[in-house]
Tab-separated table of N, CA, C and O in Angstrom:
chain	number	residue	atom	x	y	z
A	1	MET	N	0.843	-1.167	0.000
A	1	MET	CA	0.000	0.000	0.000
A	1	MET	C	0.893	1.238	0.000
A	1	MET	O	1.889	1.311	0.699
A	2	THR	N	0.519	2.226	-0.779
A	2	THR	CA	1.253	3.476	-0.871
A	2	THR	C	0.435	4.573	-0.207
A	2	THR	O	-0.766	4.671	-0.421
A	3	VAL	N	1.117	5.382	0.599
A	3	VAL	CA	0.460	6.494	1.275
A	3	VAL	C	1.020	7.784	0.700
A	3	VAL	O	2.231	7.979	0.638
A	4	ALA	N	0.138	8.656	0.283
A	4	ALA	CA	0.549	9.963	-0.240
A	4	ALA	C	0.214	11.036	0.775
A	4	ALA	O	-0.883	11.066	1.318
A	5	ILE	N	1.173	11.887	1.051
A	5	ILE	CA	0.963	12.980	1.991
A	5	ILE	C	1.081	14.275	1.210
A	5	ILE	O	2.070	14.517	0.521
A	6	SER	N	0.067	15.111	1.330
A	6	SER	CA	0.044	16.340	0.546
A	6	SER	C	0.844	17.478	1.173
A	6	SER	O	1.190	18.429	0.500
A	7	ALA	N	1.113	17.385	2.476
A	7	ALA	CA	1.867	18.435	3.152
A	7	ALA	C	2.968	17.786	3.994
A	7	ALA	O	2.818	16.651	4.440
A	8	PRO	N	4.055	18.481	4.206
A	8	PRO	CA	5.119	17.913	5.035
A	8	PRO	C	4.635	17.676	6.459
A	8	PRO	O	3.819	18.443	6.986
A	9	VAL	N	5.111	16.607	7.051
A	9	VAL	CA	4.791	16.302	8.443
A	9	VAL	C	5.852	16.963	9.313
A	9	VAL	O	7.043	16.844	9.045
A	10	SER	N	5.415	17.673	10.342
A	10	SER	CA	6.375	18.333	11.215
A	10	SER	C	5.911	18.243	12.657
A	10	SER	O	4.742	18.002	12.934
A	11	ALA	N	6.841	18.437	13.561
A	11	ALA	CA	6.556	18.466	14.993
A	11	ALA	C	7.294	19.654	15.577
A	11	ALA	O	8.349	20.045	15.068
A	12	PRO	N	6.767	20.245	16.647
A	12	PRO	CA	7.443	21.399	17.236
A	12	PRO	C	8.773	20.994	17.863
A	12	PRO	O	8.925	19.902	18.394
A	13	PHE	N	9.744	21.890	17.786
A	13	PHE	CA	11.048	21.674	18.403
A	13	PHE	C	10.971	22.085	19.864
A	13	PHE	O	10.438	23.137	20.195
A	14	VAL	N	11.492	21.252	20.732
A	14	VAL	CA	11.542	21.556	22.157
A	14	VAL	C	13.001	21.796	22.523
A	14	VAL	O	13.849	20.933	22.315
A	15	ALA	N	13.293	22.968	23.058
A	15	ALA	CA	14.669	23.339	23.373
A	15	ALA	C	15.162	22.730	24.680
A	15	ALA	O	16.331	22.822	24.993
A	16	VAL	N	14.280	22.116	25.456
A	16	VAL	CA	14.666	21.510	26.722
A	16	VAL	C	15.076	20.071	26.474
A	16	VAL	O	14.327	19.305	25.875
A	17	PRO	N	16.259	19.668	26.930
A	17	PRO	CA	16.661	18.274	26.734
A	17	PRO	C	15.786	17.334	27.548
A	17	PRO	O	15.176	17.739	28.537
A	18	LEU	N	15.725	16.089	27.149
A	18	LEU	CA	14.897	15.102	27.835
A	18	LEU	C	15.611	14.492	29.031
A	18	LEU	O	14.971	14.023	29.957
A	19	SER	N	16.931	14.519	29.039
A	19	SER	CA	17.659	13.829	30.096
A	19	SER	C	18.600	14.760	30.860
A	19	SER	O	18.960	15.834	30.392
A	20	VAL	N	18.989	14.285	32.050
A	20	VAL	CA	19.946	14.969	32.911
A	20	VAL	C	20.984	13.925	33.305
A	20	VAL	O	20.627	12.823	33.726
A	21	GLN	N	22.245	14.253	33.176
A	21	GLN	CA	23.295	13.362	33.655
A	21	GLN	C	23.364	13.450	35.180
A	21	GLN	O	23.118	14.504	35.772
A	22	ALA	N	23.710	12.344	35.826
A	22	ALA	CA	23.727	12.284	37.290
A	22	ALA	C	24.640	13.345	37.900
A	22	ALA	O	24.319	13.919	38.942
A	23	ASN	N	25.749	13.643	37.258
A	23	ASN	CA	26.671	14.636	37.815
A	23	ASN	C	26.144	16.071	37.714
A	23	ASN	O	26.713	16.976	38.292
A	24	ARG	N	25.031	16.280	36.997
A	24	ARG	CA	24.426	17.611	36.891
A	24	ARG	C	23.118	17.715	37.687
A	24	ARG	O	22.434	18.730	37.650
A	25	PHE	N	22.753	16.666	38.410
A	25	PHE	CA	21.488	16.602	39.144
A	25	PHE	C	21.333	17.776	40.114
A	25	PHE	O	20.326	18.482	40.082
A	26	ARG	N	22.312	18.003	40.959
A	26	ARG	CA	22.225	19.101	41.941
A	26	ARG	C	22.112	20.459	41.250
A	26	ARG	O	21.389	21.336	41.701
A	27	GLU	N	22.835	20.626	40.168
A	27	GLU	CA	22.803	21.888	39.416
A	27	GLU	C	21.399	22.159	38.871
A	27	GLU	O	20.901	23.291	38.947
A	28	VAL	N	20.758	21.143	38.337
A	28	VAL	CA	19.412	21.297	37.780
A	28	VAL	C	18.412	21.623	38.890
A	28	VAL	O	17.530	22.464	38.718
A	29	LEU	N	18.568	20.984	40.044
A	29	LEU	CA	17.692	21.298	41.179
A	29	LEU	C	17.924	22.718	41.668
A	29	LEU	O	16.974	23.423	42.006
A	30	ALA	N	19.165	23.150	41.692
A	30	ALA	CA	19.487	24.512	42.128
A	30	ALA	C	18.877	25.549	41.193
A	30	ALA	O	18.573	26.664	41.614
A	31	ASP	N	18.654	25.174	39.928
A	31	ASP	CA	18.029	26.071	38.956
A	31	ASP	C	16.504	26.076	39.063
A	31	ASP	O	15.836	26.723	38.272
A	32	GLY	N	15.952	25.316	40.015
A	32	GLY	CA	14.516	25.375	40.261
A	32	GLY	C	13.716	24.142	39.901
A	32	GLY	O	12.509	24.120	40.109
A	33	ALA	N	14.345	23.111	39.377
A	33	ALA	CA	13.606	21.886	39.066
A	33	ALA	C	13.288	21.133	40.358
A	33	ALA	O	13.951	21.306	41.376
A	34	VAL	N	12.257	20.303	40.297
A	34	VAL	CA	11.827	19.507	41.443
A	34	VAL	C	12.099	18.032	41.136
A	34	VAL	O	11.656	17.515	40.110
A	35	ALA	N	12.810	17.361	42.035
A	35	ALA	CA	13.083	15.935	41.872
A	35	ALA	C	11.835	15.130	42.220
A	35	ALA	O	11.126	15.446	43.178
A	36	VAL	N	11.580	14.090	41.429
A	36	VAL	CA	10.460	13.183	41.676
A	36	VAL	C	11.029	11.770	41.750
A	36	VAL	O	11.568	11.258	40.770
A	37	ASP	N	10.918	11.156	42.921
A	37	ASP	CA	11.436	9.818	43.163
A	37	ASP	C	10.340	8.799	42.863
A	37	ASP	O	9.326	8.743	43.540
A	38	LEU	N	10.551	7.993	41.831
A	38	LEU	CA	9.565	7.012	41.378
A	38	LEU	C	9.827	5.613	41.937
A	38	LEU	O	9.087	4.679	41.622
A	39	ARG	N	10.847	5.460	42.758
A	39	ARG	CA	11.198	4.136	43.270
A	39	ARG	C	10.181	3.632	44.281
A	39	ARG	O	9.489	4.409	44.922
A	40	ASP	N	10.116	2.321	44.441
A	40	ASP	CA	9.163	1.730	45.379
A	40	ASP	C	9.709	1.751	46.805
A	40	ASP	O	10.870	2.100	47.043
A	41	ALA	N	8.850	1.367	47.751
A	41	ALA	CA	9.219	1.423	49.168
A	41	ALA	C	10.402	0.517	49.482
A	41	ALA	O	11.254	0.860	50.310
A	42	ALA	N	10.501	-0.628	48.831
A	42	ALA	CA	11.622	-1.536	49.074
A	42	ALA	C	12.945	-0.875	48.686
A	42	ALA	O	13.951	-1.026	49.392
A	43	SER	N	12.967	-0.137	47.587
A	43	SER	CA	14.178	0.581	47.174
A	43	SER	C	14.529	1.690	48.150
A	43	SER	O	15.702	1.925	48.443
A	44	HIS	N	13.509	2.368	48.666
A	44	HIS	CA	13.763	3.412	49.662
A	44	HIS	C	14.395	2.811	50.905
A	44	HIS	O	15.330	3.384	51.473
A	45	ARG	N	13.865	1.649	51.358
A	45	ARG	CA	14.425	0.998	52.547
A	45	ARG	C	15.860	0.525	52.292
A	45	ARG	O	16.721	0.661	53.147
A	46	ARG	N	16.094	-0.022	51.116
A	46	ARG	CA	17.409	-0.593	50.822
A	46	ARG	C	18.478	0.466	50.574
A	46	ARG	O	19.602	0.356	51.051
A	47	PHE	N	18.132	1.496	49.791
A	47	PHE	CA	19.137	2.473	49.371
A	47	PHE	C	18.940	3.860	49.967
A	47	PHE	O	19.741	4.748	49.719
A	48	GLY	N	17.860	4.068	50.699
A	48	GLY	CA	17.609	5.363	51.309
A	48	GLY	C	16.766	6.269	50.429
A	48	GLY	O	16.597	6.032	49.238
A	49	ALA	N	16.240	7.289	51.065
A	49	ALA	CA	15.386	8.253	50.369
A	49	ALA	C	16.230	9.207	49.549
A	49	ALA	O	17.414	9.417	49.828
A	50	LEU	N	15.627	9.770	48.538
A	50	LEU	CA	16.251	10.834	47.762
A	50	LEU	C	15.786	12.136	48.407
A	50	LEU	O	14.654	12.581	48.206
A	51	LEU	N	16.639	12.712	49.244
A	51	LEU	CA	16.252	13.867	50.052
A	51	LEU	C	15.771	15.018	49.192
A	51	LEU	O	16.389	15.358	48.181
A	52	GLY	N	14.658	15.602	49.594
A	52	GLY	CA	14.103	16.746	48.890
A	52	GLY	C	13.219	16.397	47.719
A	52	GLY	O	12.613	17.269	47.116
A	53	ALA	N	13.130	15.112	47.386
A	53	ALA	CA	12.313	14.693	46.243
A	53	ALA	C	10.878	14.439	46.663
A	53	ALA	O	10.606	14.053	47.799
A	54	VAL	N	9.969	14.642	45.738
A	54	VAL	CA	8.583	14.235	45.910
A	54	VAL	C	8.551	12.754	45.568
A	54	VAL	O	8.941	12.354	44.473
A	55	ALA	N	8.139	11.914	46.505
A	55	ALA	CA	8.086	10.478	46.264
A	55	ALA	C	6.675	10.109	45.830
A	55	ALA	O	5.712	10.366	46.552
A	56	VAL	N	6.556	9.550	44.625
A	56	VAL	CA	5.246	9.131	44.115
A	56	VAL	C	5.364	7.726	43.531
A	56	VAL	O	6.423	7.326	43.045
A	57	ASP	N	4.277	7.008	43.601
A	57	ASP	CA	4.218	5.682	43.008
A	57	ASP	C	4.291	5.822	41.492
A	57	ASP	O	3.577	6.640	40.912
A	58	SER	N	5.136	5.038	40.865
A	58	SER	CA	5.315	5.188	39.414
A	58	SER	C	4.028	4.911	38.641
A	58	SER	O	3.833	5.462	37.561
A	59	ASP	N	3.134	4.086	39.193
A	59	ASP	CA	1.862	3.808	38.518
A	59	ASP	C	0.925	5.011	38.525
A	59	ASP	O	0.051	5.116	37.673
A	60	GLU	N	1.094	5.911	39.472
A	60	GLU	CA	0.230	7.086	39.597
A	60	GLU	C	0.897	8.367	39.105
A	60	GLU	O	0.260	9.414	39.030
A	61	ALA	N	2.173	8.294	38.790
A	61	ALA	CA	2.956	9.493	38.504
A	61	ALA	C	2.431	10.299	37.325
A	61	ALA	O	2.399	11.531	37.383
A	62	LEU	N	2.004	9.649	36.254
A	62	LEU	CA	1.544	10.393	35.085
A	62	LEU	C	0.344	11.268	35.432
A	62	LEU	O	0.286	12.431	35.036
A	63	ASP	N	-0.597	10.738	36.201
A	63	ASP	CA	-1.757	11.541	36.600
A	63	ASP	C	-1.380	12.617	37.613
A	63	ASP	O	-1.896	13.731	37.560
A	64	LEU	N	-0.488	12.309	38.537
A	64	LEU	CA	-0.103	13.279	39.557
A	64	LEU	C	0.688	14.459	38.990
A	64	LEU	O	0.592	15.576	39.489
A	65	LEU	N	1.447	14.224	37.924
A	65	LEU	CA	2.332	15.263	37.386
A	65	LEU	C	1.786	15.950	36.142
A	65	LEU	O	2.408	16.874	35.621
A	66	SER	N	0.629	15.510	35.652
A	66	SER	CA	0.027	16.097	34.449
A	66	SER	C	-0.982	17.171	34.816
A	66	SER	O	-1.911	16.915	35.579
A	67	PRO	N	-0.831	18.385	34.269
A	67	PRO	CA	-1.819	19.429	34.540
A	67	PRO	C	-3.181	19.031	33.978
A	67	PRO	O	-3.269	18.381	32.940
A	68	GLY	N	-4.218	19.383	34.688
A	68	GLY	CA	-5.564	19.084	34.238
A	68	GLY	C	-6.077	17.740	34.692
A	68	GLY	O	-7.268	17.452	34.579
A	69	SER	N	-5.222	16.901	35.231
A	69	SER	CA	-5.657	15.608	35.745
A	69	SER	C	-6.405	15.828	37.061
A	69	SER	O	-6.018	16.672	37.858
A	70	PRO	N	-7.477	15.078	37.304
A	70	PRO	CA	-8.220	15.263	38.553
A	70	PRO	C	-7.381	15.026	39.809
A	70	PRO	O	-7.654	15.587	40.856
A	71	SER	N	-6.338	14.213	39.710
A	71	SER	CA	-5.500	13.923	40.876
A	71	SER	C	-4.143	14.627	40.824
A	71	SER	O	-3.229	14.269	41.556
A	72	ALA	N	-4.008	15.647	39.977
A	72	ALA	CA	-2.727	16.340	39.808
A	72	ALA	C	-2.293	17.063	41.077
A	72	ALA	O	-3.114	17.597	41.819
A	73	LEU	N	-0.987	17.066	41.312
A	73	LEU	CA	-0.430	17.867	42.390
A	73	LEU	C	-0.642	19.351	42.089
A	73	LEU	O	-0.777	19.737	40.934
A	74	ARG	N	-0.643	20.150	43.117
A	74	ARG	CA	-0.825	21.597	42.935
A	74	ARG	C	0.249	22.182	42.027
A	74	ARG	O	0.001	23.099	41.247
A	75	ALA	N	1.442	21.627	42.083
A	75	ALA	CA	2.559	22.139	41.284
A	75	ALA	C	2.579	21.595	39.860
A	75	ALA	O	3.458	21.949	39.080
A	76	ALA	N	1.623	20.756	39.500
A	76	ALA	CA	1.590	20.162	38.154
A	76	ALA	C	1.021	21.167	37.159
A	76	ALA	O	-0.186	21.282	36.987
A	77	THR	N	1.914	21.899	36.511
A	77	THR	CA	1.533	22.890	35.515
A	77	THR	C	2.319	22.610	34.235
A	77	THR	O	3.270	21.822	34.246
A	78	LEU	N	1.935	23.253	33.149
A	78	LEU	CA	2.659	23.049	31.895
A	78	LEU	C	4.105	23.531	31.976
A	78	LEU	O	4.971	23.018	31.276
A	79	ASP	N	4.374	24.508	32.844
A	79	ASP	CA	5.747	24.996	32.962
A	79	ASP	C	6.513	24.358	34.128
A	79	ASP	O	7.617	24.793	34.464
A	80	ALA	N	5.955	23.301	34.721
A	80	ALA	CA	6.650	22.589	35.798
A	80	ALA	C	7.950	21.991	35.265
A	80	ALA	O	8.038	21.589	34.107
A	81	ARG	N	8.935	21.962	36.126
A	81	ARG	CA	10.235	21.379	35.759
A	81	ARG	C	10.493	20.199	36.680
A	81	ARG	O	10.956	20.359	37.801
A	82	TRP	N	10.152	19.012	36.207
A	82	TRP	CA	10.316	17.784	36.965
A	82	TRP	C	11.606	17.090	36.548
A	82	TRP	O	11.910	16.997	35.370
A	83	VAL	N	12.349	16.552	37.517
A	83	VAL	CA	13.489	15.683	37.244
A	83	VAL	C	13.128	14.324	37.825
A	83	VAL	O	13.096	14.138	39.039
A	84	LEU	N	12.825	13.397	36.943
A	84	LEU	CA	12.294	12.096	37.324
A	84	LEU	C	13.425	11.105	37.581
A	84	LEU	O	14.365	11.012	36.789
A	85	VAL	N	13.296	10.367	38.688
A	85	VAL	CA	14.321	9.410	39.077
A	85	VAL	C	13.668	8.066	39.357
A	85	VAL	O	12.821	7.962	40.245
A	86	SER	N	14.039	7.057	38.581
A	86	SER	CA	13.638	5.681	38.874
A	86	SER	C	14.908	4.915	39.225
A	86	SER	O	16.005	5.481	39.216
A	87	GLU	N	14.799	3.636	39.547
A	87	GLU	CA	15.983	2.889	39.979
A	87	GLU	C	17.058	2.866	38.896
A	87	GLU	O	18.206	3.179	39.144
A	88	ASP	N	16.690	2.511	37.667
A	88	ASP	CA	17.674	2.409	36.600
A	88	ASP	C	17.526	3.477	35.520
A	88	ASP	O	18.324	3.550	34.601
A	89	GLY	N	16.502	4.304	35.608
A	89	GLY	CA	16.296	5.389	34.659
A	89	GLY	C	15.269	5.096	33.577
A	89	GLY	O	14.747	6.009	32.947
A	90	TYR	N	14.926	3.819	33.356
A	90	TYR	CA	14.035	3.481	32.248
A	90	TYR	C	12.591	3.921	32.477
A	90	TYR	O	11.963	4.486	31.581
A	91	ASP	N	12.048	3.665	33.666
A	91	ASP	CA	10.677	4.116	33.945
A	91	ASP	C	10.586	5.636	33.903
A	91	ASP	O	9.611	6.204	33.407
A	92	ALA	N	11.607	6.297	34.414
A	92	ALA	CA	11.623	7.762	34.405
A	92	ALA	C	11.690	8.299	32.985
A	92	ALA	O	11.058	9.307	32.660
A	93	GLU	N	12.450	7.637	32.120
A	93	GLU	CA	12.531	8.070	30.722
A	93	GLU	C	11.167	7.946	30.052
A	93	GLU	O	10.721	8.865	29.362
A	94	TRP	N	10.496	6.836	30.256
A	94	TRP	CA	9.156	6.622	29.686
A	94	TRP	C	8.210	7.725	30.154
A	94	TRP	O	7.464	8.309	29.361
A	95	LEU	N	8.234	8.007	31.452
A	95	LEU	CA	7.346	9.018	32.012
A	95	LEU	C	7.682	10.410	31.473
A	95	LEU	O	6.777	11.191	31.161
A	96	ALA	N	8.963	10.731	31.333
A	96	ALA	CA	9.357	12.042	30.792
A	96	ALA	C	8.823	12.214	29.371
A	96	ALA	O	8.320	13.288	29.015
A	97	TRP	N	8.924	11.173	28.549
A	97	TRP	CA	8.378	11.236	27.185
A	97	TRP	C	6.885	11.537	27.216
A	97	TRP	O	6.390	12.390	26.477
A	98	HIS	N	6.161	10.822	28.071
A	98	HIS	CA	4.705	10.999	28.125
A	98	HIS	C	4.314	12.363	28.679
A	98	HIS	O	3.346	12.970	28.202
A	99	LEU	N	5.034	12.859	29.667
A	99	LEU	CA	4.741	14.194	30.190
A	99	LEU	C	5.012	15.258	29.138
A	99	LEU	O	4.220	16.191	28.973
A	100	GLN	N	6.111	15.119	28.409
A	100	GLN	CA	6.387	16.096	27.349
A	100	GLN	C	5.319	16.025	26.258
A	100	GLN	O	4.919	17.058	25.727
A	101	ALA	N	4.833	14.836	25.955
A	101	ALA	CA	3.757	14.703	24.966
A	101	ALA	C	2.480	15.382	25.441
A	101	ALA	O	1.682	15.844	24.624
A	102	ARG	N	2.295	15.478	26.754
A	102	ARG	CA	1.128	16.168	27.326
A	102	ARG	C	1.381	17.660	27.500
A	102	ARG	O	0.554	18.363	28.066
A	103	GLY	N	2.528	18.141	27.056
A	103	GLY	CA	2.811	19.574	27.101
A	103	GLY	C	3.701	20.032	28.229
A	103	GLY	O	4.018	21.217	28.334
A	104	VAL	N	4.141	19.134	29.103
A	104	VAL	CA	5.021	19.490	30.210
A	104	VAL	C	6.458	19.375	29.700
A	104	VAL	O	7.137	18.383	29.912
A	105	ILE	N	6.906	20.417	29.008
A	105	ILE	CA	8.193	20.329	28.309
A	105	ILE	C	9.398	20.382	29.243
A	105	ILE	O	10.508	20.099	28.830
A	106	GLY	N	9.180	20.704	30.513
A	106	GLY	CA	10.272	20.717	31.480
A	106	GLY	C	10.491	19.383	32.169
A	106	GLY	O	11.295	19.286	33.089
A	107	ALA	N	9.795	18.334	31.736
A	107	ALA	CA	9.978	17.008	32.338
A	107	ALA	C	11.250	16.374	31.796
A	107	ALA	O	11.449	16.304	30.593
A	108	ARG	N	12.112	15.937	32.713
A	108	ARG	CA	13.381	15.313	32.337
A	108	ARG	C	13.614	14.099	33.223
A	108	ARG	O	12.998	13.967	34.267
A	109	PHE	N	14.510	13.230	32.817
A	109	PHE	CA	14.843	12.061	33.629
A	109	PHE	C	16.353	11.993	33.842
A	109	PHE	O	17.124	12.536	33.051
A	110	VAL	N	16.753	11.326	34.924
A	110	VAL	CA	18.166	11.152	35.215
A	110	VAL	C	18.656	9.897	34.501
A	110	VAL	O	18.122	8.806	34.712
A	111	VAL	N	19.658	10.056	33.654
A	111	VAL	CA	20.250	8.935	32.928
A	111	VAL	C	20.890	7.993	33.945
A	111	VAL	O	21.704	8.418	34.764
A	112	GLY	N	20.485	6.743	33.917
A	112	GLY	CA	21.022	5.766	34.861
A	112	GLY	C	20.280	5.718	36.177
A	112	GLY	O	20.555	4.870	37.013
A	113	GLY	N	19.338	6.641	36.373
A	113	GLY	CA	18.483	6.637	37.554
A	113	GLY	C	19.221	6.794	38.872
A	113	GLY	O	20.290	7.404	38.954
A	114	HIS	N	18.606	6.221	39.910
A	114	HIS	CA	19.152	6.335	41.259
A	114	HIS	C	20.488	5.615	41.373
A	114	HIS	O	21.352	6.022	42.150
A	115	ARG	N	20.679	4.562	40.587
A	115	ARG	CA	21.971	3.863	40.592
A	115	ARG	C	23.097	4.836	40.223
A	115	ARG	O	24.147	4.862	40.865
A	116	ALA	N	22.865	5.628	39.190
A	116	ALA	CA	23.882	6.603	38.770
A	116	ALA	C	24.068	7.685	39.829
A	116	ALA	O	25.199	8.127	40.074
A	117	LEU	N	22.979	8.105	40.472
A	117	LEU	CA	23.105	9.102	41.539
A	117	LEU	C	23.919	8.545	42.694
A	117	LEU	O	24.756	9.249	43.273
A	118	ARG	N	23.703	7.274	43.044
A	118	ARG	CA	24.493	6.656	44.126
A	118	ARG	C	25.966	6.601	43.741
A	118	ARG	O	26.833	6.848	44.575
A	119	GLU	N	26.251	6.266	42.494
A	119	GLU	CA	27.642	6.216	42.039
A	119	GLU	C	28.320	7.583	42.158
A	119	GLU	O	29.513	7.672	42.425
A	120	HIS	N	27.535	8.653	41.970
A	120	HIS	CA	28.073	10.014	42.086
A	120	HIS	C	27.884	10.591	43.497
A	120	HIS	O	28.136	11.772	43.723
A	121	ARG	N	27.403	9.750	44.417
A	121	ARG	CA	27.177	10.136	45.820
A	121	ARG	C	26.255	11.342	45.954
A	121	ARG	O	26.503	12.266	46.726
A	122	VAL	N	25.189	11.316	45.169
A	122	VAL	CA	24.192	12.386	45.203
A	122	VAL	C	22.949	11.861	45.907
A	122	VAL	O	22.437	10.800	45.566
A	123	THR	N	22.457	12.609	46.892
A	123	THR	CA	21.225	12.224	47.562
A	123	THR	C	20.163	13.307	47.477
A	123	THR	O	19.069	13.135	47.967
A	124	GLY	N	20.469	14.433	46.895
A	124	GLY	CA	19.496	15.525	46.817
A	124	GLY	C	19.643	16.443	48.008
A	124	GLY	O	20.552	16.336	48.813
A	125	SER	N	18.726	17.380	48.127
A	125	SER	CA	18.723	18.303	49.256
A	125	SER	C	17.299	18.754	49.501
A	125	SER	O	16.456	18.694	48.626
A	126	VAL	N	17.036	19.192	50.705
A	126	VAL	CA	15.700	19.627	51.076
A	126	VAL	C	15.632	21.145	50.981
A	126	VAL	O	16.448	21.840	51.576
A	127	GLY	N	14.667	21.647	50.230
A	127	GLY	CA	14.465	23.084	50.111
A	127	GLY	C	13.098	23.463	50.658
A	127	GLY	O	12.162	22.680	50.613
A	128	ALA	N	12.989	24.658	51.187
A	128	ALA	CA	11.723	25.109	51.763
A	128	ALA	C	10.614	25.124	50.725
A	128	ALA	O	9.450	24.880	51.041
A	129	ASP	N	10.948	25.384	49.448
A	129	ASP	CA	9.927	25.445	48.411
A	129	ASP	C	9.301	24.084	48.147
A	129	ASP	O	8.152	23.988	47.719
A	130	ALA	N	10.010	23.004	48.432
A	130	ALA	CA	9.471	21.665	48.187
A	130	ALA	C	8.327	21.345	49.134
A	130	ALA	O	7.441	20.559	48.804
A	131	LEU	N	8.314	21.932	50.299
A	131	LEU	CA	7.263	21.631	51.268
A	131	LEU	C	5.885	22.072	50.787
A	131	LEU	O	4.880	21.449	51.119
A	132	GLY	N	5.796	23.118	49.994
A	132	GLY	CA	4.513	23.611	49.501
A	132	GLY	C	3.849	22.713	48.478
A	132	GLY	O	2.670	22.872	48.186
A	133	LEU	N	4.559	21.734	47.955
A	133	LEU	CA	3.976	20.814	46.967
A	133	LEU	C	2.869	19.970	47.573
A	133	LEU	O	2.014	19.457	46.885
A	134	TYR	N	2.894	19.794	48.889
A	134	TYR	CA	1.950	18.894	49.542
A	134	TYR	C	0.693	19.594	50.022
A	134	TYR	O	-0.206	18.946	50.530
A	135	ASP	N	0.608	20.905	49.880
A	135	ASP	CA	-0.588	21.625	50.304
A	135	ASP	C	-1.765	21.225	49.441
A	135	ASP	O	-1.629	21.097	48.222
A	136	PRO	N	-2.931	21.029	50.044
A	136	PRO	CA	-4.112	20.736	49.218
A	136	PRO	C	-4.485	21.940	48.371
A	136	PRO	O	-4.178	23.070	48.724
A	137	ARG	N	-5.139	21.679	47.272
A	137	ARG	CA	-5.566	22.754	46.371
A	137	ARG	C	-6.613	23.609	47.009
A	137	ARG	O	-7.420	23.258	47.735
């Protein structure tokens, strides 16, 4: 079967990269991004919490971080800057793609996930602005 397209197919260019290297994690947070820890409770017990991160279940993360979702966090806006962290980086990469497809162009993931952060001895930091994420709407 042959498909004819009468106009060129194009997609908008996004100037924000999709990924963050582990050695730049603190720098990205210092610039105002919010870390989101997608790891499960067993990983938290085994390897410790990612300090300063919003911890969400990876199964619920897309709804919690997408603006307009009935269960969205107060900070879930189109201009939100999320840095997603899963154990190995793959779940976070998938979620970053889907958030960007929903218009959240500041969604990024850490390459190598929490494993890479541990290798670089990064645990995050707690900022006063992170506490406001938990306020009810």
